[in-house]
Coordinates of C-alpha atoms in Angstrom, one line a residue:
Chain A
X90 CA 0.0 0.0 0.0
X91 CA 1.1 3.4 -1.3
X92 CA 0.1 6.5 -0.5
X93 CA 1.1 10.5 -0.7
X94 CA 0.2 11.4 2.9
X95 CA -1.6 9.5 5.8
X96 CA -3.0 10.8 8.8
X97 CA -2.7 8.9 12.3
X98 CA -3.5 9.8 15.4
X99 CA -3.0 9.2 19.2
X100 CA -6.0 7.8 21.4
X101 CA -4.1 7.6 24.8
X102 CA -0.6 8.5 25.7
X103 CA -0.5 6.2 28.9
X104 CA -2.6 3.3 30.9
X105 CA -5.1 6.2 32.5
X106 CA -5.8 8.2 29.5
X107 CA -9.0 9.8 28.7
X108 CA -11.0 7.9 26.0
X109 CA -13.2 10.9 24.8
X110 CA -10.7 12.4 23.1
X111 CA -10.2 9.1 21.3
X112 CA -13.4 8.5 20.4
X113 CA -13.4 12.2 18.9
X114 CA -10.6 11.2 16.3
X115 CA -11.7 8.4 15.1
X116 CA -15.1 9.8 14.1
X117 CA -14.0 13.2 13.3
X118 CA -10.7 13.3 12.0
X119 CA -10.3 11.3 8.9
X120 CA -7.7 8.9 9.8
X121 CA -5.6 6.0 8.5
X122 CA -5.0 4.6 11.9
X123 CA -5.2 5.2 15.9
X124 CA -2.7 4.6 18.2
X125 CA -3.1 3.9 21.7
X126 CA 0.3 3.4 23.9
X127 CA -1.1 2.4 27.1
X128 CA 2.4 0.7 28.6
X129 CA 4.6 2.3 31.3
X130 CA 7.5 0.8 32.3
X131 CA 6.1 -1.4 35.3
X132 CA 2.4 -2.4 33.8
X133 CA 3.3 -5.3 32.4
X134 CA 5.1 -6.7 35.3
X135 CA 1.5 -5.9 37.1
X136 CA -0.3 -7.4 34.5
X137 CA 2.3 -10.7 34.9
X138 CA 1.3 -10.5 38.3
X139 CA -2.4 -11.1 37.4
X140 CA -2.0 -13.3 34.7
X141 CA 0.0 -15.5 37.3
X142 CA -3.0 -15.3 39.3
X143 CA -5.5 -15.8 36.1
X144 CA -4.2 -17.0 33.4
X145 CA -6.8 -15.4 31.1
X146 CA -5.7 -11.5 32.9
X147 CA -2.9 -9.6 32.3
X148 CA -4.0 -7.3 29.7
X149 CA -4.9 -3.7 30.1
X150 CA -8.2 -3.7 32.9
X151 CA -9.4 -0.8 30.6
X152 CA -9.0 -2.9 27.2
X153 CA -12.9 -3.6 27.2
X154 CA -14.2 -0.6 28.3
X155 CA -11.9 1.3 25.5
X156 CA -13.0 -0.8 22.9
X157 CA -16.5 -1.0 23.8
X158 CA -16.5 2.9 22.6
X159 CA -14.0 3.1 19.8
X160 CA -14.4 -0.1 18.1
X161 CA -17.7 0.4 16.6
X162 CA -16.8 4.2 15.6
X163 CA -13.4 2.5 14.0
X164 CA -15.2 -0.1 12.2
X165 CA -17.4 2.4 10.8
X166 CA -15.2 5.3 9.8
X167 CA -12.6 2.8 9.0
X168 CA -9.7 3.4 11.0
X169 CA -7.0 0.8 12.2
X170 CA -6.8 0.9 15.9
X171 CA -3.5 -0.6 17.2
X172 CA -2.6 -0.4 20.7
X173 CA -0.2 -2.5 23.3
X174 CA -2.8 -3.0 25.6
X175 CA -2.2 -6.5 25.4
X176 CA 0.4 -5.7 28.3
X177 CA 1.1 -9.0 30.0
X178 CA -1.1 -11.8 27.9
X179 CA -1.8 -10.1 24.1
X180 CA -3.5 -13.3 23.3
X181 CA -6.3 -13.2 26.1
X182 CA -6.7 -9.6 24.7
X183 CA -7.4 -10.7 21.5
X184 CA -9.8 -13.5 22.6
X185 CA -11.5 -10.5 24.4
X186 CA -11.9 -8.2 21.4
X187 CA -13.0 -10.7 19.1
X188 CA -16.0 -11.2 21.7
X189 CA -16.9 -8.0 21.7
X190 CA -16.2 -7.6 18.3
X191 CA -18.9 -10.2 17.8
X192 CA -21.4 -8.9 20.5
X193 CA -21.1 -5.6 18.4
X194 CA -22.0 -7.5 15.2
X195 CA -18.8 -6.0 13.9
X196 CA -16.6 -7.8 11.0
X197 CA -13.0 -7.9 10.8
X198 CA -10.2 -9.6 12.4
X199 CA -7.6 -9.3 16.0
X200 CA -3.8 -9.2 14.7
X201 CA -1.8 -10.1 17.9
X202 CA 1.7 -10.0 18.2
X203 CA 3.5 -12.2 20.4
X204 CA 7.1 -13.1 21.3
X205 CA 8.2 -9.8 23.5
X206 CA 8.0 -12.2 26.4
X207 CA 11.3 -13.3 27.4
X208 CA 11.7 -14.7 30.8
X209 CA 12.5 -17.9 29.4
X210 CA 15.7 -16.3 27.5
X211 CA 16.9 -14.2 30.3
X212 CA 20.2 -14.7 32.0
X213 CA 19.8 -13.8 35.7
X214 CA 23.7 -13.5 36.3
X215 CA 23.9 -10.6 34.0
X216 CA 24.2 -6.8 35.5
X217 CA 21.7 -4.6 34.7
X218 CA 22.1 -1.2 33.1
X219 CA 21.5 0.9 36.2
X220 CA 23.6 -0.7 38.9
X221 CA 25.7 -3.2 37.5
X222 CA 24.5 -5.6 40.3
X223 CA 23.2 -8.6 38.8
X224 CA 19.7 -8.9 37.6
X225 CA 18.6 -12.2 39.7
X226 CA 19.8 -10.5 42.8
X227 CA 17.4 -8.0 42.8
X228 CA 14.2 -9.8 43.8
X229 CA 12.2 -12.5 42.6
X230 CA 12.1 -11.6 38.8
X231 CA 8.5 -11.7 37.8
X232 CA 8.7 -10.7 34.2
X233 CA 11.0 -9.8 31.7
X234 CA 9.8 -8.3 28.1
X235 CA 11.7 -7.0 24.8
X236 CA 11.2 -3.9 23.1
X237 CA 10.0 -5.0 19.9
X238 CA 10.2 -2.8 17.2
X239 CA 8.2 -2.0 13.8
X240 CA 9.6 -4.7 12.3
X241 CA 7.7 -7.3 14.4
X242 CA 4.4 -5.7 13.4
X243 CA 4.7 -5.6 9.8
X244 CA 3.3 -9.4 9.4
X245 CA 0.5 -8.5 11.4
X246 CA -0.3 -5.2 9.3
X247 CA 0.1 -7.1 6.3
X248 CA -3.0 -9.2 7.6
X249 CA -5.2 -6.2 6.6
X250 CA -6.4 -6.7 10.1
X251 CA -8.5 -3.9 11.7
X252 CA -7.3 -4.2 15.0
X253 CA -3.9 -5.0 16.0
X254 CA -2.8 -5.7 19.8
X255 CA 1.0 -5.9 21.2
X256 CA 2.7 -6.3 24.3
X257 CA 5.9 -4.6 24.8
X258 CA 6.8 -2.6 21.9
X259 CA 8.7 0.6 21.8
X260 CA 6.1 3.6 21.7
X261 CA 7.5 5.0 18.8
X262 CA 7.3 1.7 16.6
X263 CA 3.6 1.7 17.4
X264 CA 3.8 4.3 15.2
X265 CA 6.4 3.7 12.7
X266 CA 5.4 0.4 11.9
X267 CA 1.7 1.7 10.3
X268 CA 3.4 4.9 8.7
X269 CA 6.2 2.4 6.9
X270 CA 3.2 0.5 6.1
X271 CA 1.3 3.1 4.7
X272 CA 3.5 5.2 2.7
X273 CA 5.9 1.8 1.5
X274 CA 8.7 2.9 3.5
X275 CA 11.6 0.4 4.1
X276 CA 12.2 0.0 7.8
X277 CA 16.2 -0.2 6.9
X278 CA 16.7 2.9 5.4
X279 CA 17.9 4.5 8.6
X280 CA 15.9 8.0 7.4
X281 CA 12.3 6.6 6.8
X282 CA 12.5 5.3 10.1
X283 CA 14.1 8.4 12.0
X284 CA 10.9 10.5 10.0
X285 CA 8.7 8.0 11.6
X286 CA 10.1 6.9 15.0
X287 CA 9.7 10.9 15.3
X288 CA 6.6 11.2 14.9
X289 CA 5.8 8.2 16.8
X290 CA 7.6 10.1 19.6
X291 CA 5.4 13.1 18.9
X292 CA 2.2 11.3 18.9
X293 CA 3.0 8.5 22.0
X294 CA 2.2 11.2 24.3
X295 CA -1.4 12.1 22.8
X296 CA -2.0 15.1 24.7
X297 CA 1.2 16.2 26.1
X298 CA 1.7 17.8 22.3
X299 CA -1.7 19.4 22.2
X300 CA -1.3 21.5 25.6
X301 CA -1.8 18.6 28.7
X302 CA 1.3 18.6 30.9
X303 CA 1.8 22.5 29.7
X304 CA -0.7 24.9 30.9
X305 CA 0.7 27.6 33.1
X306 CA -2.1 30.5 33.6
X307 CA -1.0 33.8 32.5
X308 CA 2.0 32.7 31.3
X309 CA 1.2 29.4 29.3
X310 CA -2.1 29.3 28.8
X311 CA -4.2 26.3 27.2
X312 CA -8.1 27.4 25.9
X313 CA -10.5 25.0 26.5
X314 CA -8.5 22.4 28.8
X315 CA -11.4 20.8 30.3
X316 CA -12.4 19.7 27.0
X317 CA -8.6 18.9 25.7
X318 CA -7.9 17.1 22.2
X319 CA -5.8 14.3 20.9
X320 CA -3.5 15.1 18.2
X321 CA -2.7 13.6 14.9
X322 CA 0.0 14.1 12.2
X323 CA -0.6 14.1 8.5
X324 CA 2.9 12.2 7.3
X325 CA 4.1 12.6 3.6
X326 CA 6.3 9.7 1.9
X327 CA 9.3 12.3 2.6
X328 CA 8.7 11.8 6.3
X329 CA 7.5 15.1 6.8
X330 CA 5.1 15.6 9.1
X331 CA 1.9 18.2 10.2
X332 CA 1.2 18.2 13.4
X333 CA -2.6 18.7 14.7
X334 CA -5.8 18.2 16.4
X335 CA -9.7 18.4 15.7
X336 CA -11.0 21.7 15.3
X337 CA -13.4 22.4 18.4
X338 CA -11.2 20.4 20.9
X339 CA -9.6 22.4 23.4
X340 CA -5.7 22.6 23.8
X341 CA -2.8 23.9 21.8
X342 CA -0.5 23.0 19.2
X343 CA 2.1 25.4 18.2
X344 CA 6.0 25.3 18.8
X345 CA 6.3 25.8 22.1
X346 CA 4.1 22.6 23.2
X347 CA 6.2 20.4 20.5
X348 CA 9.1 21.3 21.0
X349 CA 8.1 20.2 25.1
X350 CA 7.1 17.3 24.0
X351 CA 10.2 16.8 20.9
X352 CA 12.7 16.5 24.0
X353 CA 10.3 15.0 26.6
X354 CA 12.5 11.7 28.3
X355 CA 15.0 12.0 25.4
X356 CA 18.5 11.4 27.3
X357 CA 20.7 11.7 24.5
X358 CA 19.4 14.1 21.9
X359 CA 22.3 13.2 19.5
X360 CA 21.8 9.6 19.5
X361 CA 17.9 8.5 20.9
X362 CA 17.6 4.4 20.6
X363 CA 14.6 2.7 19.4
X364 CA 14.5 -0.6 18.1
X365 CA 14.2 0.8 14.6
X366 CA 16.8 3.6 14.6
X367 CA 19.2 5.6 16.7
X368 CA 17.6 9.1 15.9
X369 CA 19.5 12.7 16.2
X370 CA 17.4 15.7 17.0
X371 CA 19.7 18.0 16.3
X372 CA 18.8 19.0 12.8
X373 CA 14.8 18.9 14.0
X374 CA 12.8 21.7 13.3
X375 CA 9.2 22.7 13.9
X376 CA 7.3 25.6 12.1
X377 CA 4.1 26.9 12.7
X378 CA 1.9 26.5 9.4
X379 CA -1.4 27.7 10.7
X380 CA -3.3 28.1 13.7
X381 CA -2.9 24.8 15.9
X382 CA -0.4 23.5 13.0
X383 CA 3.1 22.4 13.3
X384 CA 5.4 21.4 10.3
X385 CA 8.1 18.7 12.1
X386 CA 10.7 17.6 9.6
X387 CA 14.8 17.4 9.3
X388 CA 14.7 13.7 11.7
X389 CA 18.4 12.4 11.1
X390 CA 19.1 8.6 11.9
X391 CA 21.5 6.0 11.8
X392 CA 21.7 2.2 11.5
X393 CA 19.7 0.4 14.5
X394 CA 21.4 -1.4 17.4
X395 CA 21.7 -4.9 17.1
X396 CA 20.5 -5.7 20.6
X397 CA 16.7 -5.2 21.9
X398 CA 16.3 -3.4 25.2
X399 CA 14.8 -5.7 27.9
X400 CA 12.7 -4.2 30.8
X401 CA 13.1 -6.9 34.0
X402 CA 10.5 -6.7 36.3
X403 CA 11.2 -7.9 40.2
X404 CA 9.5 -8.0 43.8
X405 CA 11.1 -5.0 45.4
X406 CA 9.0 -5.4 48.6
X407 CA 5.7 -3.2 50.5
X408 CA 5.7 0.3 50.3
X409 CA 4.5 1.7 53.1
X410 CA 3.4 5.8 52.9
X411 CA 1.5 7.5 55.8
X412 CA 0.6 11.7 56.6
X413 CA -0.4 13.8 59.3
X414 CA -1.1 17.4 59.2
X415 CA -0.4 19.8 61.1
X416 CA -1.9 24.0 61.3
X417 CA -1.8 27.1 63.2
X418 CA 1.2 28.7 64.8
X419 CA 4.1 26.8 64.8
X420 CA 3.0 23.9 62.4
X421 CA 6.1 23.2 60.7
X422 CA 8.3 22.8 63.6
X423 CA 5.4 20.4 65.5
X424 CA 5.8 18.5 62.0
X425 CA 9.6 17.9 61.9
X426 CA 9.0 17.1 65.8
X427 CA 6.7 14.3 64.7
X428 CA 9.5 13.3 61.3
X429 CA 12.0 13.5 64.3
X430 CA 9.8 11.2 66.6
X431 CA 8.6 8.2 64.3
X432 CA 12.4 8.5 62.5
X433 CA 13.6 7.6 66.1
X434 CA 11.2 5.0 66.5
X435 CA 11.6 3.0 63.5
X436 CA 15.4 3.7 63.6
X437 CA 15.7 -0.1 65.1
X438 CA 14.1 -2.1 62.0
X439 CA 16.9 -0.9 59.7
X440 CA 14.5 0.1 56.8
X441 CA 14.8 2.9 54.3
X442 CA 12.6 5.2 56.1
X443 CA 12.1 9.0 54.5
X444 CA 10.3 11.0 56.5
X445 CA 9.5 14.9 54.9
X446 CA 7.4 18.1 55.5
X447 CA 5.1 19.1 53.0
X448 CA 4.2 22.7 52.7
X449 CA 5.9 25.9 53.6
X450 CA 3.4 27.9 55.4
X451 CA 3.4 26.3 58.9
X452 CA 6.3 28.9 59.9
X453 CA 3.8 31.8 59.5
X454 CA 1.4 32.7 62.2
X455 CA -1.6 31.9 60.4
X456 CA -4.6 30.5 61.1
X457 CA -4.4 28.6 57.3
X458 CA -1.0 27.9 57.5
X459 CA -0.7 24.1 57.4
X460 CA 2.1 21.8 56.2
X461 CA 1.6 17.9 56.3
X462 CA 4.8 15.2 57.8
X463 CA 4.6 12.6 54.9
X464 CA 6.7 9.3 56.3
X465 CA 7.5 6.8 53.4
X466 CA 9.3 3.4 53.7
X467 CA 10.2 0.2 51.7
X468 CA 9.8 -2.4 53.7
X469 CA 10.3 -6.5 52.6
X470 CA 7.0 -7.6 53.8
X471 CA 3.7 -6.1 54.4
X472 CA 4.0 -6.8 58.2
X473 CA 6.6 -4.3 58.4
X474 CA 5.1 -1.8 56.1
X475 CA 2.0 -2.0 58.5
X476 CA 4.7 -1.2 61.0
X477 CA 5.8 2.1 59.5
X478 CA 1.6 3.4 59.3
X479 CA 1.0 2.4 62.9
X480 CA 3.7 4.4 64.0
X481 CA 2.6 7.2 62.2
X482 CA -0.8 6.7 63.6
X483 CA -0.4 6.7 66.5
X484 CA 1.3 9.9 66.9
X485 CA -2.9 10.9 67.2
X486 CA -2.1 10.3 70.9
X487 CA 1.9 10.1 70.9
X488 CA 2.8 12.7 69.4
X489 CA 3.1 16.8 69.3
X490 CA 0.0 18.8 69.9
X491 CA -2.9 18.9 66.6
X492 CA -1.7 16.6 64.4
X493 CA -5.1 15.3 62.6
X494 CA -6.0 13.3 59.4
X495 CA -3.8 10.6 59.0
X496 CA -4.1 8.3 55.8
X497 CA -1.7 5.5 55.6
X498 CA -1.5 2.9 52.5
X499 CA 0.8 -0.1 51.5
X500 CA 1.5 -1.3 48.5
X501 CA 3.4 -3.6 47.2
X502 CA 6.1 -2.4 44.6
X503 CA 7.1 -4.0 41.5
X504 CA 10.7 -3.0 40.9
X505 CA 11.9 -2.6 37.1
X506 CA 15.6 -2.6 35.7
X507 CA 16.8 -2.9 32.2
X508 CA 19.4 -5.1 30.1
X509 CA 19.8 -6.3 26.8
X510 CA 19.2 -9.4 24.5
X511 CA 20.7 -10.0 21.0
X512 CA 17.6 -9.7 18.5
X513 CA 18.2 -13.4 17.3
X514 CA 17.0 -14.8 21.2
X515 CA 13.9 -12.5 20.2
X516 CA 11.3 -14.3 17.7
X517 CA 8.0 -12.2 17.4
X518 CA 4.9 -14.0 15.5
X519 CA 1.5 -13.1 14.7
X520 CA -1.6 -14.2 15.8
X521 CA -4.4 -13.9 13.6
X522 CA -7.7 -14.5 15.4
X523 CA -11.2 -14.4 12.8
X524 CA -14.2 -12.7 14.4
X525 CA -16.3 -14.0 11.6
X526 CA -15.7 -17.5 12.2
X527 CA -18.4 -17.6 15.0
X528 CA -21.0 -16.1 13.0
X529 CA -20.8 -19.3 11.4
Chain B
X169 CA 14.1 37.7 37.8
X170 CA 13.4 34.1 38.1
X171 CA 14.1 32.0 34.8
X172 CA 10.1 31.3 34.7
X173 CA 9.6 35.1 33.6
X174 CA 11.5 34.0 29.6
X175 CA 11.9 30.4 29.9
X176 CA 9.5 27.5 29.9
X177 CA 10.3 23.4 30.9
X178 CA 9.1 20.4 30.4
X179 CA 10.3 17.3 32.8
X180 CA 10.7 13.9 31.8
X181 CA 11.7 10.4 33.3
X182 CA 13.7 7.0 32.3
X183 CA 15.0 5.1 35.3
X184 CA 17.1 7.2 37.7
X185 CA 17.2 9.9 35.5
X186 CA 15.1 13.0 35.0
X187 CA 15.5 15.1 31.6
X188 CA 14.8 18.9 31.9
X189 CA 14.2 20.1 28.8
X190 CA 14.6 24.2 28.7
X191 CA 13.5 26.8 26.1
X192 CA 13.1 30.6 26.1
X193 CA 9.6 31.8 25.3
X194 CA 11.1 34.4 22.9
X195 CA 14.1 32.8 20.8
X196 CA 16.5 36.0 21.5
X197 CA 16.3 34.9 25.0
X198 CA 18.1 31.1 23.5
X199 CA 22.0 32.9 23.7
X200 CA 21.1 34.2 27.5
X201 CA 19.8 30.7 28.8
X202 CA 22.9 29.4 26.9
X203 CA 24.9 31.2 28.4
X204 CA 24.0 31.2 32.2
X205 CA 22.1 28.1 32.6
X206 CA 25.0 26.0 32.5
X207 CA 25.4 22.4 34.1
X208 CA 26.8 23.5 37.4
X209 CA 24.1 25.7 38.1
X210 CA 21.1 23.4 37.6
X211 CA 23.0 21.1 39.4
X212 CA 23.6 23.3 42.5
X213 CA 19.7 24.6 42.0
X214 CA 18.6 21.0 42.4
X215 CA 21.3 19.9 44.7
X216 CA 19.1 18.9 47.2
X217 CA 17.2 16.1 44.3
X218 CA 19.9 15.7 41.4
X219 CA 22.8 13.6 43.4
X220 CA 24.5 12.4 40.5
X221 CA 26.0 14.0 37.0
X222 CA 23.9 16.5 35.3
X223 CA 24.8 16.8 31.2
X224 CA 24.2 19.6 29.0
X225 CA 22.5 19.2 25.2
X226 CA 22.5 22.2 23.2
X227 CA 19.7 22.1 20.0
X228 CA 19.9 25.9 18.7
X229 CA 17.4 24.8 15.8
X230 CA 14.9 24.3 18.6
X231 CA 16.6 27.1 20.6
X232 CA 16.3 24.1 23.2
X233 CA 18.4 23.3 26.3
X234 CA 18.3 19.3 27.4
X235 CA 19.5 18.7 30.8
X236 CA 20.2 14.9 31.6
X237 CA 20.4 14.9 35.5
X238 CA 21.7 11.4 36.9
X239 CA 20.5 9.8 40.5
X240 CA 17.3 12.5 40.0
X241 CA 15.0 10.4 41.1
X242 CA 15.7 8.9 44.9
X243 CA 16.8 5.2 42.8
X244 CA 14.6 5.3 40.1
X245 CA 10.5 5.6 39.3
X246 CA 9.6 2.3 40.7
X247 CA 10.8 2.1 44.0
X248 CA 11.3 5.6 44.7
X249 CA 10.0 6.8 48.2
X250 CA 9.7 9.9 47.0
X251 CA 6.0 11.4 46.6
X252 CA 6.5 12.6 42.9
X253 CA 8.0 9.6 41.9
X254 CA 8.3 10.8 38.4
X255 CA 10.1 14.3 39.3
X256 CA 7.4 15.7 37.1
X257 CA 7.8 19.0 39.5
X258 CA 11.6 19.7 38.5
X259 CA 10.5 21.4 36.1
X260 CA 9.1 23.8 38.0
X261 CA 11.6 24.0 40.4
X262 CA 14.3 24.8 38.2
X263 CA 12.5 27.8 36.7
X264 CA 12.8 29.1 40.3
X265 CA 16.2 29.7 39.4
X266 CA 17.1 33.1 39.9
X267 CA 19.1 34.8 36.4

């Protein structure tokens, strides 16, 4: 499939996203495909965690409430939706959108792509990238998932499938991967895929480029941000790209909120890894070409690296987090009393305890001033976390004069470091799964 | 004046470390932010987050200034005890930077 331009757009830009905004593009705006990049760096180990548990969960909790709103707009403006929802278990997603695919009466076919799962391959003696201390040392390692890149969801694309669900990918490639397949680009020519991987990293986002994460009143300000829209970029074969949202949809998009977004996580501008490329911003530029308009071309890239990132996911033990709050005269030194007292009390368990004052005002005489002790700790089981609240607690009675409205919680953390695998341990495959076939 | 009166930031996350990504609201301003919002100073601003290396990127097509700050984020987003886990309000700190 050839084309002069496509448009695509972004329908969430993390796991919480707003699904309005989604819903909007696809009936509005006229587009090729939707994109919704619903993975941080420790949902799939969650989503391991319930699979484990269930072995048809795992995927995004929000997958069916999503699709029971976009699908039937897609299917009937005809829009490709392809998303990594299918977090922890892609396959149990797809058997859960071909259900609803067929309670909606809708046609069409699930593309899933497996084979980012690689806990099987991974070598628990090897450091990982942030301390150097060996991954299996960490905790019990719960999951471990490549970044796939574009190139793992060209098969699936090539289905003509409507609907396309991933694990792990790289956000970008989400992107790439129906731009290459759009426009005929080839995913080795190291400057098709810098045009696209950039506007992949554009789009991920969705609304951080069209004035969420941005608004500053008076000096930054966003119209309409109640009622904020999704963007979506018309790309031409040349890679470059027009930045923009539906007219009537609050935010912005102008230079400053993509150039925000242009840099956003990037910790090497000169050399930014994907699977697909190693991009260089440098020679990036974005002009504005109308009102909410943005021209983004000049994406340089080099040759991809020949290993695939690999985010390890381990038990890192309970999280305990409590608060008091203090007011009135002499707030914030009754606070650090209290930091100073529960510090002192816990100081025999030998946990990481990190006990702060929140708020500034308590040193002013005021009636309103008010500043809140916030005592955090990570704890190896939840018996000590509980240990950390209580003491917080139970400064109610223990502790200096007026401290009120305590709230405790403990969680248990999921902790996530990163190493590499050589892309020939790494064999992604496609899943084509028939809605039709239970009309029959 | 404080840097928030010509300069705008956006904060970003991967692992340990938070990116600060700096730009003047009118391009003359790029050369003045270039010039005395070096390294060392965001470092020392943040001293009391940023414990580890903080690197400079210069983009002048973007007028942009990327700051890489290493240990930003008390370990990392995961296990951080830190109530803004992400660091997403460095951004806002550093534009309290006086200029």
């Amino acid at each position: 499939m050839n084309a002069a331009t496509t448009r695509i757009g972004s329908g969430a830009g993390f796991a919480g996203d707003r699904i309005e905004p989604a819903v909007a593009l696809a009936e509005h705006a006229g587009l090729d495909d939707l994109v919704l990049e619903c993975l941080a760096e420790r949902t799939i180990a969650l989503g391991q965690r319930r699979r484990l548990a269930d072995p048809d969960l795992g995927y995004d909790p929000r997958l069916r409430a999503r699709f029971e709103r976009l699908l039937p707009v897609a299917a009937r403006r005809g829009v490709r939706v392809l998303t990594n929802m299918g977090a922890a278990n892609p396959l149990a997603a797809g058997e859960v959108t071909r259900a609803l695919l067929r309670e909606h009466r809708l046609p069409g076919r699930v593309a899933v792509v497996t084979g980012d799962d690689v806990l099987a391959e991974l070598d628990l003696a090897a450091p990982a990238w942030e301390d150097g201390i060996a991954l299996g040392e960490h905790g019990e390692v719960v999951s471990a998932n490549a970044y796939l890149g574009a190139d793992a969801l060209l098969p699936a694309l090539a289905t003509g499938a409507p609907v396309v669900l991933t694990g792990r990918v790289a956000d970008p490639s989400l992107f790439l991967a129906p731009l290459a397949h759009r426009l005929g680009w080839d995913l080795a020519d190291p400057e098709q895929a810098a045009a696209g991987t950039l506007v992949g990293h554009l789009l991920e986002c969705a609304g951080q480029v069209t004035g969420g994460y941005f608004a500053d009143p008076g000096v930054k300000d966003v119209p309409g941000l109640a009622d904020l829209g999704f963007p979506y970029a018309d790309v031409a074969g040349d890679g470059a790209a027009v930045l923009g949202k539906l007219d009537g949809t609050g935010g912005a998009v102008n230079r400053a909120t993509v150039r925000e977004q242009l840099l956003y996580e990037v910790t090497d501008p000169t050399g930014y890894r994907t699977p697909d490329v190693v991009l260089d911003f440098r020679s990036v530029h974005a002009t504005e070409t109308g009102p909410d308009q943005v021209r983004i071309a000049g994406a340089r890239g080099r040759t991809r690296p020949g290993e695939l990132k690999v985010s390890v996911g381990y038990r890192a033990g309970h999280r305990a987090e409590a608060e008091i709050t203090y007011a009135g005269p002499n707030a914030a030194r009754r606070a650090r009393l209290a930091a100073d007292v529960v510090t002192e009390r816990l100081g025999g368990t030998g946990l990481r305890v990190r006990a702060e004052v929140l708020g500034r005002l308590g040193d002013t005489p005021s009636a309103e001033a008010e500043c809140r002790l916030r005592v955090a700790a990570l704890a190896p089981d939840a018996d000590q976390a509980d240990l950390v609240c209580h003491e917080v607690e139970s400064l109610y009675t223990n502790g200096p004069a007026g401290g009120g409205g305590v709230r405790t919680t403990v969680q248990d953390v999921i902790g996530i470091v990163s190493t590499s695998l050589p892309r020939e341990l790494v064999h992604p495959q496609v899943t084509l799964l028939e809605a039709d076939d239970a009309a029959a | 004046m404080l840097l928030h009166e010509i300069a705008h930031c956006r904060a970003g996350d991967k692992g340990d470390i938070s990116t600060l990504s700096l730009f003047p609201h009118d391009d003359a301003d790029y050369e003045l932010l270039r010039r005395e919002i070096t390294a060392d100073r965001v470092r020392a601003h943040l001293a009391e987050r940023v414990r580890g290396e903080v690197l400079r990127y210069e983009l002048p097509l973007l007028c942009a200034l990327q700051f890489v700050c290493h240990q930003a984020l008390d370990g990392g987003v995961t296990t951080s005890l830190a109530l803004d886990t992400h660091g997403k309000t460095l951004s806002s700190r550093l534009l309290a930077l006086v200029v």
